[in-house]
PDB file of N, CA and C in Angstrom:
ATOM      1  N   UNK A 520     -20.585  19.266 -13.572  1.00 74.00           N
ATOM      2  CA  UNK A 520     -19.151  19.452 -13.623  1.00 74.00           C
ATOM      3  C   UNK A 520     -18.478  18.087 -13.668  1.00 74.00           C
ATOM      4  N   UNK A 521     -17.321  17.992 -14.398  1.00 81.00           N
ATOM      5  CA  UNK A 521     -16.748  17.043 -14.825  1.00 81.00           C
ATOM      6  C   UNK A 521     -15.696  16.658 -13.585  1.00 81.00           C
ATOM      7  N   UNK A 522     -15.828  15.240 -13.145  1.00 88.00           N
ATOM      8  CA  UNK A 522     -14.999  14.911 -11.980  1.00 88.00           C
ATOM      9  C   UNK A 522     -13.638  14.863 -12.575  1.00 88.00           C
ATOM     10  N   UNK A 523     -12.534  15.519 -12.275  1.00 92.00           N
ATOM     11  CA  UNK A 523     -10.853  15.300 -13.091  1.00 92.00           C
ATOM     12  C   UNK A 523     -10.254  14.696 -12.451  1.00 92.00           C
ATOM     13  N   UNK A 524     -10.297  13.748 -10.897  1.00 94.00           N
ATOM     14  CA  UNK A 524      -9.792  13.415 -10.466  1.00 94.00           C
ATOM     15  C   UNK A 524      -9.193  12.151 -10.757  1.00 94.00           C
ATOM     16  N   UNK A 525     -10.312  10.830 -11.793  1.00 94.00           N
ATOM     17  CA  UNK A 525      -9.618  10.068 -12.651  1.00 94.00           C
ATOM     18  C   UNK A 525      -8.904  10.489 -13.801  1.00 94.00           C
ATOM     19  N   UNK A 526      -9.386  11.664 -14.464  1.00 95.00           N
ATOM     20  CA  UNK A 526      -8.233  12.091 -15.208  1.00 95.00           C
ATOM     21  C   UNK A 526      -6.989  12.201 -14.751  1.00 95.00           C
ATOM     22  N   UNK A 527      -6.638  12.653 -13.907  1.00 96.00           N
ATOM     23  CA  UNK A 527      -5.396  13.449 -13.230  1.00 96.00           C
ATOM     24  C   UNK A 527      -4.693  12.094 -13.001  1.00 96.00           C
ATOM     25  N   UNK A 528      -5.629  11.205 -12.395  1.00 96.00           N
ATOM     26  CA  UNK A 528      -4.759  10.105 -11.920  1.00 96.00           C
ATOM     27  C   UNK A 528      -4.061   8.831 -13.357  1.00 96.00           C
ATOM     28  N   UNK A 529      -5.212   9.412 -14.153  1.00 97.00           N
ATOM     29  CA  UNK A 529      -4.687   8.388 -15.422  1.00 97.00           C
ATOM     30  C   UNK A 529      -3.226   9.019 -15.740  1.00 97.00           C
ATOM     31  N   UNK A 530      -3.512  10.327 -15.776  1.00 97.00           N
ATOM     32  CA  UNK A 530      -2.355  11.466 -16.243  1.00 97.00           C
ATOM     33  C   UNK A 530      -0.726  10.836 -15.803  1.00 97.00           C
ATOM     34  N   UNK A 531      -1.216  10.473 -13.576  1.00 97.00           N
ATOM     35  CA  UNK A 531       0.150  10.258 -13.038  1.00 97.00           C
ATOM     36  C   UNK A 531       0.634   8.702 -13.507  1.00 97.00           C
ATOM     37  N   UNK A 532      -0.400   7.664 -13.725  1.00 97.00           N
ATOM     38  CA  UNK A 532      -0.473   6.529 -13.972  1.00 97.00           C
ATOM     39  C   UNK A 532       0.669   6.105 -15.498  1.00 97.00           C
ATOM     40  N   UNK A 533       0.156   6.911 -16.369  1.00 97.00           N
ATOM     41  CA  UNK A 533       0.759   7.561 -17.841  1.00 97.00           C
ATOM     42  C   UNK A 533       2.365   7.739 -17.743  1.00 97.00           C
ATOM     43  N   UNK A 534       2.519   8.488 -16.332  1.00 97.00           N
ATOM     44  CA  UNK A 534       3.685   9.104 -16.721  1.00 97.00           C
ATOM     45  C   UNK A 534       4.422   8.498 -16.011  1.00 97.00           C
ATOM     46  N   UNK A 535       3.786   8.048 -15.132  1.00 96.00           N
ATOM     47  CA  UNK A 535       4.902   6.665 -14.314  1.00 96.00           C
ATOM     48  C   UNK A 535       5.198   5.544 -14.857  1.00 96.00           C
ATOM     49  N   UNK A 536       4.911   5.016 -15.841  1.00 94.00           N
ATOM     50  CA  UNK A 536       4.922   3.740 -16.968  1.00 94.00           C
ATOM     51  C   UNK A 536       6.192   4.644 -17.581  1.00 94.00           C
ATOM     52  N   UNK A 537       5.620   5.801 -18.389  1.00 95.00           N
ATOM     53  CA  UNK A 537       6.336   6.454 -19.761  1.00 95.00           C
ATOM     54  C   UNK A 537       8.043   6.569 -18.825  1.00 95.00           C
ATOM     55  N   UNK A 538       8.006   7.187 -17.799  1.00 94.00           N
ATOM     56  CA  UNK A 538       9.301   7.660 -17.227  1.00 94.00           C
ATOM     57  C   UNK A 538      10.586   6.496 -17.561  1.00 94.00           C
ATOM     58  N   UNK A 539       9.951   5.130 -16.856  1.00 86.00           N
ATOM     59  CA  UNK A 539      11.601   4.267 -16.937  1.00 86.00           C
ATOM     60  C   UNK A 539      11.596   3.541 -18.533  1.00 86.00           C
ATOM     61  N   UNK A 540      10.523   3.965 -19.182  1.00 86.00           N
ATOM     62  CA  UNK A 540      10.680   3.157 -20.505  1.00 86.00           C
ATOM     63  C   UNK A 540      11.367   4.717 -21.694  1.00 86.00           C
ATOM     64  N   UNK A 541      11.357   5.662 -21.002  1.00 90.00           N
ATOM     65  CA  UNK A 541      12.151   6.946 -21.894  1.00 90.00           C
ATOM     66  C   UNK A 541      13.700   7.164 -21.111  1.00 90.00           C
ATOM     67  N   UNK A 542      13.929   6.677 -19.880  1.00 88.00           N
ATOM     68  CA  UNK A 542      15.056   6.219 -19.229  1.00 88.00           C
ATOM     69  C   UNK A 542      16.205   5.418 -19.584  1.00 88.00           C
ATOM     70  N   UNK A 543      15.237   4.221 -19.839  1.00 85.00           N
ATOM     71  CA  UNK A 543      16.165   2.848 -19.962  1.00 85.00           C
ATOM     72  C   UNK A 543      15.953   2.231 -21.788  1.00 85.00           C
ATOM     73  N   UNK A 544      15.343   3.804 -22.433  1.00 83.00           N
ATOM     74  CA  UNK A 544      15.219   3.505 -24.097  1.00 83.00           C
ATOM     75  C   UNK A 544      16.527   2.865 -24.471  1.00 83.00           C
ATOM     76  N   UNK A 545      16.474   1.753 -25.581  1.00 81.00           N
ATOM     77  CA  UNK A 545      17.505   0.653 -26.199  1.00 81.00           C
ATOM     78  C   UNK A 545      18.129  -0.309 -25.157  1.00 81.00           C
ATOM     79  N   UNK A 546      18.080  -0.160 -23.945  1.00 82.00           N
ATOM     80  CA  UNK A 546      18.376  -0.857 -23.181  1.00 82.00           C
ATOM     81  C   UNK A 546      17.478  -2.093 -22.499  1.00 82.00           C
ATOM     82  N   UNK A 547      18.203  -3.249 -22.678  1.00 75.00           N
ATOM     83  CA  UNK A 547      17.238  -4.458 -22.183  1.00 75.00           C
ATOM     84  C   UNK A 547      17.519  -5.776 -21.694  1.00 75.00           C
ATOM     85  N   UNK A 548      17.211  -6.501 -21.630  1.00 72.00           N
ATOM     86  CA  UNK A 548      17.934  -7.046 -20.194  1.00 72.00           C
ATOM     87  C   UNK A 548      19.728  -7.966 -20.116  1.00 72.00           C
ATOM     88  N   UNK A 549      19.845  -8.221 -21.342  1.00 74.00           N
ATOM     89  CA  UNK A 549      21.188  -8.184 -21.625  1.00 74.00           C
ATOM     90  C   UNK A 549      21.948  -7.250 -21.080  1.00 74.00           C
ATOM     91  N   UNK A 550      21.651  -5.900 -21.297  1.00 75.00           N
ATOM     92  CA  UNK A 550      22.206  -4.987 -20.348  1.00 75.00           C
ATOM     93  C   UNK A 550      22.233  -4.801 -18.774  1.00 75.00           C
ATOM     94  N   UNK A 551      21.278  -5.849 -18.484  1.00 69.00           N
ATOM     95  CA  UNK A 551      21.087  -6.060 -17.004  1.00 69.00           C
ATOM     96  C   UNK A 551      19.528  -5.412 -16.466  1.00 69.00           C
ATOM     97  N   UNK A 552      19.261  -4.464 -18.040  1.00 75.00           N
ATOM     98  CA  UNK A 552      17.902  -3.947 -16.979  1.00 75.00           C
ATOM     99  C   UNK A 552      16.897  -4.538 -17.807  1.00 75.00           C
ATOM    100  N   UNK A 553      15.053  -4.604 -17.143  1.00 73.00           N
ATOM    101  CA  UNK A 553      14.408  -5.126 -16.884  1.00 73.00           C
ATOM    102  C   UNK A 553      13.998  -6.614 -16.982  1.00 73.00           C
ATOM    103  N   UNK A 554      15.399  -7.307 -16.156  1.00 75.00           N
ATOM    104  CA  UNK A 554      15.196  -8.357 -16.301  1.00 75.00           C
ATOM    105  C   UNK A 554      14.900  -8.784 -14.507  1.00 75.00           C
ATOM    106  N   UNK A 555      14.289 -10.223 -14.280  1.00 77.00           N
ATOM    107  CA  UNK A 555      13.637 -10.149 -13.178  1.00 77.00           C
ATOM    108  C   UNK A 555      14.893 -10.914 -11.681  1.00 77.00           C
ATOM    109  N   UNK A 556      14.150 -10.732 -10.935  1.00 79.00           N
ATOM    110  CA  UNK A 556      15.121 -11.303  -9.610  1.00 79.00           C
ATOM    111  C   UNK A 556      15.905 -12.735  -9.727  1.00 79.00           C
ATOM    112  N   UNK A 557      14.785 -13.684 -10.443  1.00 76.00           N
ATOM    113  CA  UNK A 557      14.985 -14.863 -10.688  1.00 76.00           C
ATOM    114  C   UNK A 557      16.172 -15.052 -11.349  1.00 76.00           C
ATOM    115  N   UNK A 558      16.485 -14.364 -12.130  1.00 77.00           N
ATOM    116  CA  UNK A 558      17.669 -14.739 -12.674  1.00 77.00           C
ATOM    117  C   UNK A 558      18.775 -14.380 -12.744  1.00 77.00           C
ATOM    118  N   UNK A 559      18.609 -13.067 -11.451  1.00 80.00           N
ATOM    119  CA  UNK A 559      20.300 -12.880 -10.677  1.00 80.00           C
ATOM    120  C   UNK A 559      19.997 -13.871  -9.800  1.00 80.00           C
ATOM    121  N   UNK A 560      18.963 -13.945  -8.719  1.00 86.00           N
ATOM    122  CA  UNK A 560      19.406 -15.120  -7.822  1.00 86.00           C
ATOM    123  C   UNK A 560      19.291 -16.541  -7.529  1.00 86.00           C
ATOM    124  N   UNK A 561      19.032 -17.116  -9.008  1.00 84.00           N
ATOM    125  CA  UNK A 561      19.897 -18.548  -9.262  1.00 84.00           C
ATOM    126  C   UNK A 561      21.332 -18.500  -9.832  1.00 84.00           C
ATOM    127  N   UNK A 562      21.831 -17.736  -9.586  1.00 86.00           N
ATOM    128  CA  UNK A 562      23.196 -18.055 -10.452  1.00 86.00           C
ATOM    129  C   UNK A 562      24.016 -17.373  -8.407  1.00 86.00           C
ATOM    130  N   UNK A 563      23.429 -16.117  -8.184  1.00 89.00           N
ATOM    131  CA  UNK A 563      24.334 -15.907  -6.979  1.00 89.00           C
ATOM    132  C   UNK A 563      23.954 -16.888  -5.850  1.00 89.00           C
ATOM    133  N   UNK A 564      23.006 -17.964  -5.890  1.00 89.00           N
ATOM    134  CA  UNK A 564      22.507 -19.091  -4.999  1.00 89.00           C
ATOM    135  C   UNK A 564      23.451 -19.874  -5.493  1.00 89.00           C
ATOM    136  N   UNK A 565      24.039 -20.230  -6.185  1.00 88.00           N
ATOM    137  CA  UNK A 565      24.395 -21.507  -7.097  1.00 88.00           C
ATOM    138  C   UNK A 565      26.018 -21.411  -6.685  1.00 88.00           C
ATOM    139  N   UNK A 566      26.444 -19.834  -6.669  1.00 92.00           N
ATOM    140  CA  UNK A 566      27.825 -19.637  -6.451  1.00 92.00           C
ATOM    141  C   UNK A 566      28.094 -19.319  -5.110  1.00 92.00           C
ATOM    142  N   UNK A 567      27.153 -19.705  -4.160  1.00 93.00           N
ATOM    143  CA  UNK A 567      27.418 -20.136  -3.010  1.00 93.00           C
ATOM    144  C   UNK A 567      27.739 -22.078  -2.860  1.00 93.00           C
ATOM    145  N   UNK A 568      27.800 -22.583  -3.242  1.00 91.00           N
ATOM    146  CA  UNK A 568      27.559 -24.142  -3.531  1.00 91.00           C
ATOM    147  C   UNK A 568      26.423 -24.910  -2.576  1.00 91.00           C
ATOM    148  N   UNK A 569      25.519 -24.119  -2.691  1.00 90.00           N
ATOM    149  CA  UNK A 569      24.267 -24.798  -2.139  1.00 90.00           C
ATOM    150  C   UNK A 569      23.558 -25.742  -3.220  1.00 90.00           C
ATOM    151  N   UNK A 570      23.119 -26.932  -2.506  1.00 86.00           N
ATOM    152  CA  UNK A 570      22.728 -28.294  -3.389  1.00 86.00           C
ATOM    153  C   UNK A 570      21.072 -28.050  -2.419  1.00 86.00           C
ATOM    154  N   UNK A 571      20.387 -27.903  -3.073  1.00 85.00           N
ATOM    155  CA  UNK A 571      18.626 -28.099  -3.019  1.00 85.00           C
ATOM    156  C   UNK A 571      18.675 -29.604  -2.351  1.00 85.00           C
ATOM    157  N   UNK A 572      17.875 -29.772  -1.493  1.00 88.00           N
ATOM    158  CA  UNK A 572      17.377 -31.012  -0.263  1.00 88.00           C
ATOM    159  C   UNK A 572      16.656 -32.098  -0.886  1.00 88.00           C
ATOM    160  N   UNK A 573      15.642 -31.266  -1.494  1.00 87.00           N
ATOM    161  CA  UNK A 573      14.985 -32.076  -2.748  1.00 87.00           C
ATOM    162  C   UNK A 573      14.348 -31.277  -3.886  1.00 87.00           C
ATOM    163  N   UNK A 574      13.679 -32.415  -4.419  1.00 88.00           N
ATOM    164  CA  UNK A 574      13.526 -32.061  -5.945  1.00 88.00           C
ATOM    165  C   UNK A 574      12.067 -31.677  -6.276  1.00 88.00           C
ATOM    166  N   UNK A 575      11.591 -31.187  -7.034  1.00 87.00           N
ATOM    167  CA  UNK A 575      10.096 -30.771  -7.650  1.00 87.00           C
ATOM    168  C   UNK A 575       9.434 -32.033  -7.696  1.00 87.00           C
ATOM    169  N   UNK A 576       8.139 -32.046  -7.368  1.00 90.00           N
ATOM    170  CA  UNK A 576       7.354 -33.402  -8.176  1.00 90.00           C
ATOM    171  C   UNK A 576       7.617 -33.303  -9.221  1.00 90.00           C
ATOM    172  N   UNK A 577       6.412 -32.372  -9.759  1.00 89.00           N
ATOM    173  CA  UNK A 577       6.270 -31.991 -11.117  1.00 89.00           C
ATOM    174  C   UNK A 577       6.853 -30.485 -11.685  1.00 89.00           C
ATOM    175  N   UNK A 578       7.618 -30.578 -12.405  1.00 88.00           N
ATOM    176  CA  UNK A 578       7.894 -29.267 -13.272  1.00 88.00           C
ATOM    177  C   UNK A 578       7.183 -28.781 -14.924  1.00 88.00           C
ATOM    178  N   UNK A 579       7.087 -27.721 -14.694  1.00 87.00           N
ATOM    179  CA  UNK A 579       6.490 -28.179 -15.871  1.00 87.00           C
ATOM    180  C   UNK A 579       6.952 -28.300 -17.663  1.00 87.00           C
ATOM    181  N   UNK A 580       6.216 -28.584 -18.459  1.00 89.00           N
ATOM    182  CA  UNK A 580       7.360 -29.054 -19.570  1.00 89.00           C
ATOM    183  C   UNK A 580       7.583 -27.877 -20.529  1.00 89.00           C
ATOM    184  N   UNK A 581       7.074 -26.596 -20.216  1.00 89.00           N
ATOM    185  CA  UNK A 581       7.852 -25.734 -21.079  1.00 89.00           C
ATOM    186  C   UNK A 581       7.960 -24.564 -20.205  1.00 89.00           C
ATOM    187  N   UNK A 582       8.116 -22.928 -20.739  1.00 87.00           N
ATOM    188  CA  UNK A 582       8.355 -21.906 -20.357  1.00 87.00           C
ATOM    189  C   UNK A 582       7.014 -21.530 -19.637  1.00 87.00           C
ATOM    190  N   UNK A 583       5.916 -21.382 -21.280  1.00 92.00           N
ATOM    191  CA  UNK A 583       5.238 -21.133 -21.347  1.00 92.00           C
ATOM    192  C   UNK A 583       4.291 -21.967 -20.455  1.00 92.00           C
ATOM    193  N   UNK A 584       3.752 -22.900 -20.364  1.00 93.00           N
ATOM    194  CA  UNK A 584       2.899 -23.255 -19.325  1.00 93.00           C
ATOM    195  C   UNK A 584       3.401 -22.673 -17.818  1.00 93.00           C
ATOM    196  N   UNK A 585       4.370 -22.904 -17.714  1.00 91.00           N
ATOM    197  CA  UNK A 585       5.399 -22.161 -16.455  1.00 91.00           C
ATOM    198  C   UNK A 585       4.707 -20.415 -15.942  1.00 91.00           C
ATOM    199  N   UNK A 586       4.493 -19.778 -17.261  1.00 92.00           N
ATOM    200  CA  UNK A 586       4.165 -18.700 -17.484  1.00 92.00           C
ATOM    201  C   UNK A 586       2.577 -18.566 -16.783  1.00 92.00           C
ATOM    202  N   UNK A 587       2.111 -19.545 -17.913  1.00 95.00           N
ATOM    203  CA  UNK A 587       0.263 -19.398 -17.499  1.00 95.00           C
ATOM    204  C   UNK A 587       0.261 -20.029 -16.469  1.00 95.00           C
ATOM    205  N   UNK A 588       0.754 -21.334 -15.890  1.00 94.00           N
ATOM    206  CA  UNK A 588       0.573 -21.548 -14.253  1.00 94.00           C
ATOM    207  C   UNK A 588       0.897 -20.062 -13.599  1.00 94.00           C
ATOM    208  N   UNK A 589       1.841 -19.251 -13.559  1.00 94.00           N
ATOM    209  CA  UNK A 589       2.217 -17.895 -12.513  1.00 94.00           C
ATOM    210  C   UNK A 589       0.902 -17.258 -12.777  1.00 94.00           C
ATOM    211  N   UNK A 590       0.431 -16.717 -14.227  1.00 96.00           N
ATOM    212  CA  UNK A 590      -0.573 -15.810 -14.187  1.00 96.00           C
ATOM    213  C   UNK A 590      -1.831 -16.470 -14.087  1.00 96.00           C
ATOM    214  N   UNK A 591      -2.015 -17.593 -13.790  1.00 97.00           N
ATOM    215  CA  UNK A 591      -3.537 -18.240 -13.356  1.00 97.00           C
ATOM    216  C   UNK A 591      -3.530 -17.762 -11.898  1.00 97.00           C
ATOM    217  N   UNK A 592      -2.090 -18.000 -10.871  1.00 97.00           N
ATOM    218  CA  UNK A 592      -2.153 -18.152 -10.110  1.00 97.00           C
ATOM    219  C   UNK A 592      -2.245 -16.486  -9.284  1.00 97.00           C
ATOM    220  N   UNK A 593      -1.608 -15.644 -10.171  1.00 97.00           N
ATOM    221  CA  UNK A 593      -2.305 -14.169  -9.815  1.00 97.00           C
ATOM    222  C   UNK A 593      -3.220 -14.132 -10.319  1.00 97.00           C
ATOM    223  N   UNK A 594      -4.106 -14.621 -10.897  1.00 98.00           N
ATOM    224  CA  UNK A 594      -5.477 -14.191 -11.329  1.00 98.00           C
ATOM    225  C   UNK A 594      -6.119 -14.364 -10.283  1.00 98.00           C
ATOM    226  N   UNK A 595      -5.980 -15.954  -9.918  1.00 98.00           N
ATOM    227  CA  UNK A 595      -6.704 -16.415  -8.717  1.00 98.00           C
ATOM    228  C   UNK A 595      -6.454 -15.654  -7.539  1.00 98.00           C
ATOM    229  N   UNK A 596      -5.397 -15.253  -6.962  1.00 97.00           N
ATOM    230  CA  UNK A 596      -4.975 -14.616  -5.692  1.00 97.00           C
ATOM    231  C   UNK A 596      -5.346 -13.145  -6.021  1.00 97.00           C
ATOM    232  N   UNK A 597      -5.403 -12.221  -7.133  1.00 97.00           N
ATOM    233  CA  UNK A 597      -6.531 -11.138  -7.647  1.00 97.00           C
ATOM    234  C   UNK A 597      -7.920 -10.931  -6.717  1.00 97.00           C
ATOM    235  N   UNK A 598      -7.917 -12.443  -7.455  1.00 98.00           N
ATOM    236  CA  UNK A 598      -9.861 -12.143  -7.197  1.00 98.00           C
ATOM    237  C   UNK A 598     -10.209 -12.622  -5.743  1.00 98.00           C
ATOM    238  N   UNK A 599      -9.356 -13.136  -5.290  1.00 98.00           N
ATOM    239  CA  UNK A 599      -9.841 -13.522  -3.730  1.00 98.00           C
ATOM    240  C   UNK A 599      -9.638 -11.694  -3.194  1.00 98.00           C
ATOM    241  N   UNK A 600      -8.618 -10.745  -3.211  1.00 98.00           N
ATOM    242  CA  UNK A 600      -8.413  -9.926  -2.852  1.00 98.00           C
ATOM    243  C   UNK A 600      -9.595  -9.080  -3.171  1.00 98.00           C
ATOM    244  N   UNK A 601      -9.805  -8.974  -4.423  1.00 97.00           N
ATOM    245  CA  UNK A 601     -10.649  -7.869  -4.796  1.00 97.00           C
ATOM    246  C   UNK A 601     -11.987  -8.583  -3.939  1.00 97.00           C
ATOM    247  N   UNK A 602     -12.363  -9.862  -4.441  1.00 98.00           N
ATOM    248  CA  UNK A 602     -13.856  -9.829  -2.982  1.00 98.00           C
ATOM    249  C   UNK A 602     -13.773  -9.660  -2.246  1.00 98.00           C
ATOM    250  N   UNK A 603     -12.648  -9.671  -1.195  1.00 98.00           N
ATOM    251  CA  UNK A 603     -12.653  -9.248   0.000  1.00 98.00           C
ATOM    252  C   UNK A 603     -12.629  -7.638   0.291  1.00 98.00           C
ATOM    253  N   UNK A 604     -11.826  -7.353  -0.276  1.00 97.00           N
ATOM    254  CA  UNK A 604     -12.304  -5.873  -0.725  1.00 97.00           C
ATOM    255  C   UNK A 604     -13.172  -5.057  -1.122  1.00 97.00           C
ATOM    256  N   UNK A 605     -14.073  -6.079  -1.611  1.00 97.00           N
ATOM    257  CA  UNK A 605     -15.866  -5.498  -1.940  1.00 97.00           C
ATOM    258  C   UNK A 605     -16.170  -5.879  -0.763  1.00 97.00           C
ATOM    259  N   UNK A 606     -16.753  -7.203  -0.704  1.00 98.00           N
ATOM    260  CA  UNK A 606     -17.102  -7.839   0.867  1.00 98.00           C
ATOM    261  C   UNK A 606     -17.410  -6.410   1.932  1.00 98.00           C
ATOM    262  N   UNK A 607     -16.378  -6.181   2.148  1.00 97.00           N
ATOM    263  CA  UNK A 607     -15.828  -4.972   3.279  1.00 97.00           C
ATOM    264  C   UNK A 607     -16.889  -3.998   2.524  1.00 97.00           C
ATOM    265  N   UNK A 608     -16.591  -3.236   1.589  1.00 96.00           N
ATOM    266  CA  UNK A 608     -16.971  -1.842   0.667  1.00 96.00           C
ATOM    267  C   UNK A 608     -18.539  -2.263   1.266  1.00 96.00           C
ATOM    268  N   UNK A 609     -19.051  -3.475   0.438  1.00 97.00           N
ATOM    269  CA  UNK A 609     -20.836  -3.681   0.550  1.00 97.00           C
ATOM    270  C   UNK A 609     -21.058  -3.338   1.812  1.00 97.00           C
ATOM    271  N   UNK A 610     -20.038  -3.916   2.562  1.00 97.00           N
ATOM    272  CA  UNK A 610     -20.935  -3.728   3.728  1.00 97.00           C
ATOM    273  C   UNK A 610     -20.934  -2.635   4.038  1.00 97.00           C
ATOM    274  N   UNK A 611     -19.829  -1.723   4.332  1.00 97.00           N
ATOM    275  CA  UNK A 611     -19.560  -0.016   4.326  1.00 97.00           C
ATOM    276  C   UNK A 611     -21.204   0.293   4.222  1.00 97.00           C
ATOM    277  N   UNK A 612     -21.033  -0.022   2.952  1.00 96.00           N
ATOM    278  CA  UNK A 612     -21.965   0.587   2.286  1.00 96.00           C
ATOM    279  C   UNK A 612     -23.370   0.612   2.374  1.00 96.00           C
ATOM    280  N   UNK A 613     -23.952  -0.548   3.395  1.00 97.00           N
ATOM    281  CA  UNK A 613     -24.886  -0.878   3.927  1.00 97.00           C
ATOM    282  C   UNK A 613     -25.478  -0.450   4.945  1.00 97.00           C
ATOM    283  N   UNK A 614     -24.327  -0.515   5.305  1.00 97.00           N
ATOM    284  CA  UNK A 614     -24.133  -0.028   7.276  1.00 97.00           C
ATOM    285  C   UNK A 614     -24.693   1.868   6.714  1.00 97.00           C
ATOM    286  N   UNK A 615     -23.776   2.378   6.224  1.00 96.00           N
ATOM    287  CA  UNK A 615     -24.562   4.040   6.020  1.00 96.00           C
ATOM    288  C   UNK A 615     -26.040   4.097   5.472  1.00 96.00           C
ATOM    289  N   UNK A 616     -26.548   3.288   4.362  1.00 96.00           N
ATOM    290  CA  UNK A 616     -27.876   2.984   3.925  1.00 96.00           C
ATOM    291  C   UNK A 616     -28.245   3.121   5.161  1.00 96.00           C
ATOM    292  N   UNK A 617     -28.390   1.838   6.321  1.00 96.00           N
ATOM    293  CA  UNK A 617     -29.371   1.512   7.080  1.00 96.00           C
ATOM    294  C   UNK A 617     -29.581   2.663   8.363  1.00 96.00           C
ATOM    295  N   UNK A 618     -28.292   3.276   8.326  1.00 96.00           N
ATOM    296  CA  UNK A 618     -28.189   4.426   9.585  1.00 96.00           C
ATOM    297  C   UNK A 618     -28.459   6.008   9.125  1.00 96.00           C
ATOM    298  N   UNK A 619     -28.468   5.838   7.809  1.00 95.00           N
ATOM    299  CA  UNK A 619     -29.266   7.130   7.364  1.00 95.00           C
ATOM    300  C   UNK A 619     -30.922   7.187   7.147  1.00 95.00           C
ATOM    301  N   UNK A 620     -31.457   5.606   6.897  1.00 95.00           N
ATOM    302  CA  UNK A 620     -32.870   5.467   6.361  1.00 95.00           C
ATOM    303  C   UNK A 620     -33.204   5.452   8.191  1.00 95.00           C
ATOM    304  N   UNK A 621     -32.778   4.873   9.406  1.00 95.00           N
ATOM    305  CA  UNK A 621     -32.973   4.929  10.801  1.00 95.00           C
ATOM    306  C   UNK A 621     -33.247   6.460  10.666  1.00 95.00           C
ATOM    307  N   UNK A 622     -32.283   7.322  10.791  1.00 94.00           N
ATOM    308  CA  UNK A 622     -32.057   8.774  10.640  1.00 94.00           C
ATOM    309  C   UNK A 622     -33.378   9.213  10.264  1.00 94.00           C
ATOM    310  N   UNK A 623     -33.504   9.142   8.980  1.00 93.00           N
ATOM    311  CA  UNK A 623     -34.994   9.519   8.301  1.00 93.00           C
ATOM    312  C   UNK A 623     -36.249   9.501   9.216  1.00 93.00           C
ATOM    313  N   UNK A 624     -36.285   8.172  10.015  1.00 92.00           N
ATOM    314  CA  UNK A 624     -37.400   7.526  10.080  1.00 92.00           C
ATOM    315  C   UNK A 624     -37.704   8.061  11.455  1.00 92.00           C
ATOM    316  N   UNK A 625     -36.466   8.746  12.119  1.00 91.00           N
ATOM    317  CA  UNK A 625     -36.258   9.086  13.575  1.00 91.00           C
ATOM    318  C   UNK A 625     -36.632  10.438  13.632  1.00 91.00           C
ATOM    319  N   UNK A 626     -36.702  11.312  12.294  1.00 90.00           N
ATOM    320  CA  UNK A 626     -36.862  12.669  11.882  1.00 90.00           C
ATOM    321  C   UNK A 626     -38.426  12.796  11.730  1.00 90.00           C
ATOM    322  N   UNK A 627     -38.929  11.721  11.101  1.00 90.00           N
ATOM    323  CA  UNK A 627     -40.466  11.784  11.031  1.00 90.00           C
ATOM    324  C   UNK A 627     -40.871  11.320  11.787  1.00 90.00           C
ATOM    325  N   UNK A 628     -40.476  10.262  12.852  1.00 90.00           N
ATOM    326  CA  UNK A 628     -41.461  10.536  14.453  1.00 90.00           C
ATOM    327  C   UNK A 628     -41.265  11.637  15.059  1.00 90.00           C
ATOM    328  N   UNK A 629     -40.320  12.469  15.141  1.00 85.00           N
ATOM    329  CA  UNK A 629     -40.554  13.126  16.169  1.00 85.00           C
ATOM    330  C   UNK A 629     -41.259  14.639  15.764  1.00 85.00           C
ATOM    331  N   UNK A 630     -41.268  14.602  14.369  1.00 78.00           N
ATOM    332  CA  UNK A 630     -42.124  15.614  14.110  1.00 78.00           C
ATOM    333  C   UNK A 630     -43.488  15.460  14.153  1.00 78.00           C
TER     334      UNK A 630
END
């Protein structure tokens, strides 16, 4: 029998993407929507007259590197998560191995 439970979930996955993009159809961030935090709150920071303490070392020299520095830097903070998240699982997963093969072994002495 066929497990549907990743189906089902691709299904809710599907329709939670499809929902705000059949919502907010022709609309884009000129209109105000899906555009990100960053750029309502440098302008409502700014119209408070707050002056920054100091300055960046380095910035970098375009958008785009700007871009791939952010997504290197979730890649990297990704994969620390997800090993730790196996880490844990293996061991789960070890720990029942070794206390079921005990189990076994505790079943054939005493018979």
């Amino acid at each position: 029998m066929v497990d549907k439970k990743p189906i089902i979930l691709l299904c809710l996955v599907a329709i939670i993407i499809a929902i705000p993009l059949i919502m907010f159809n022709g609309m884009g961030e000129d209109q105000g929507y899906f555009s990100g935090a960053d750029s309502l709150a440098g302008p409502a920071i700014e119209s408070t007259g707050y002056h920054p303490w100091f300055n960046s070392i380095w910035e970098p020299p375009s958008g785009e590197i700007e871009s791939l520095l952010f997504a290197l830097q979730a890649a990297i903070g990704s994969l620390i998560i997800g090993y730790v998240f196996g880490y844990y699982n293996g061991q789960a997963k070890e720990r029942k191995r070794q206390e079921k093969e005990l189990k076994e072994v505790n079943e054939t002495i005493s018979k």
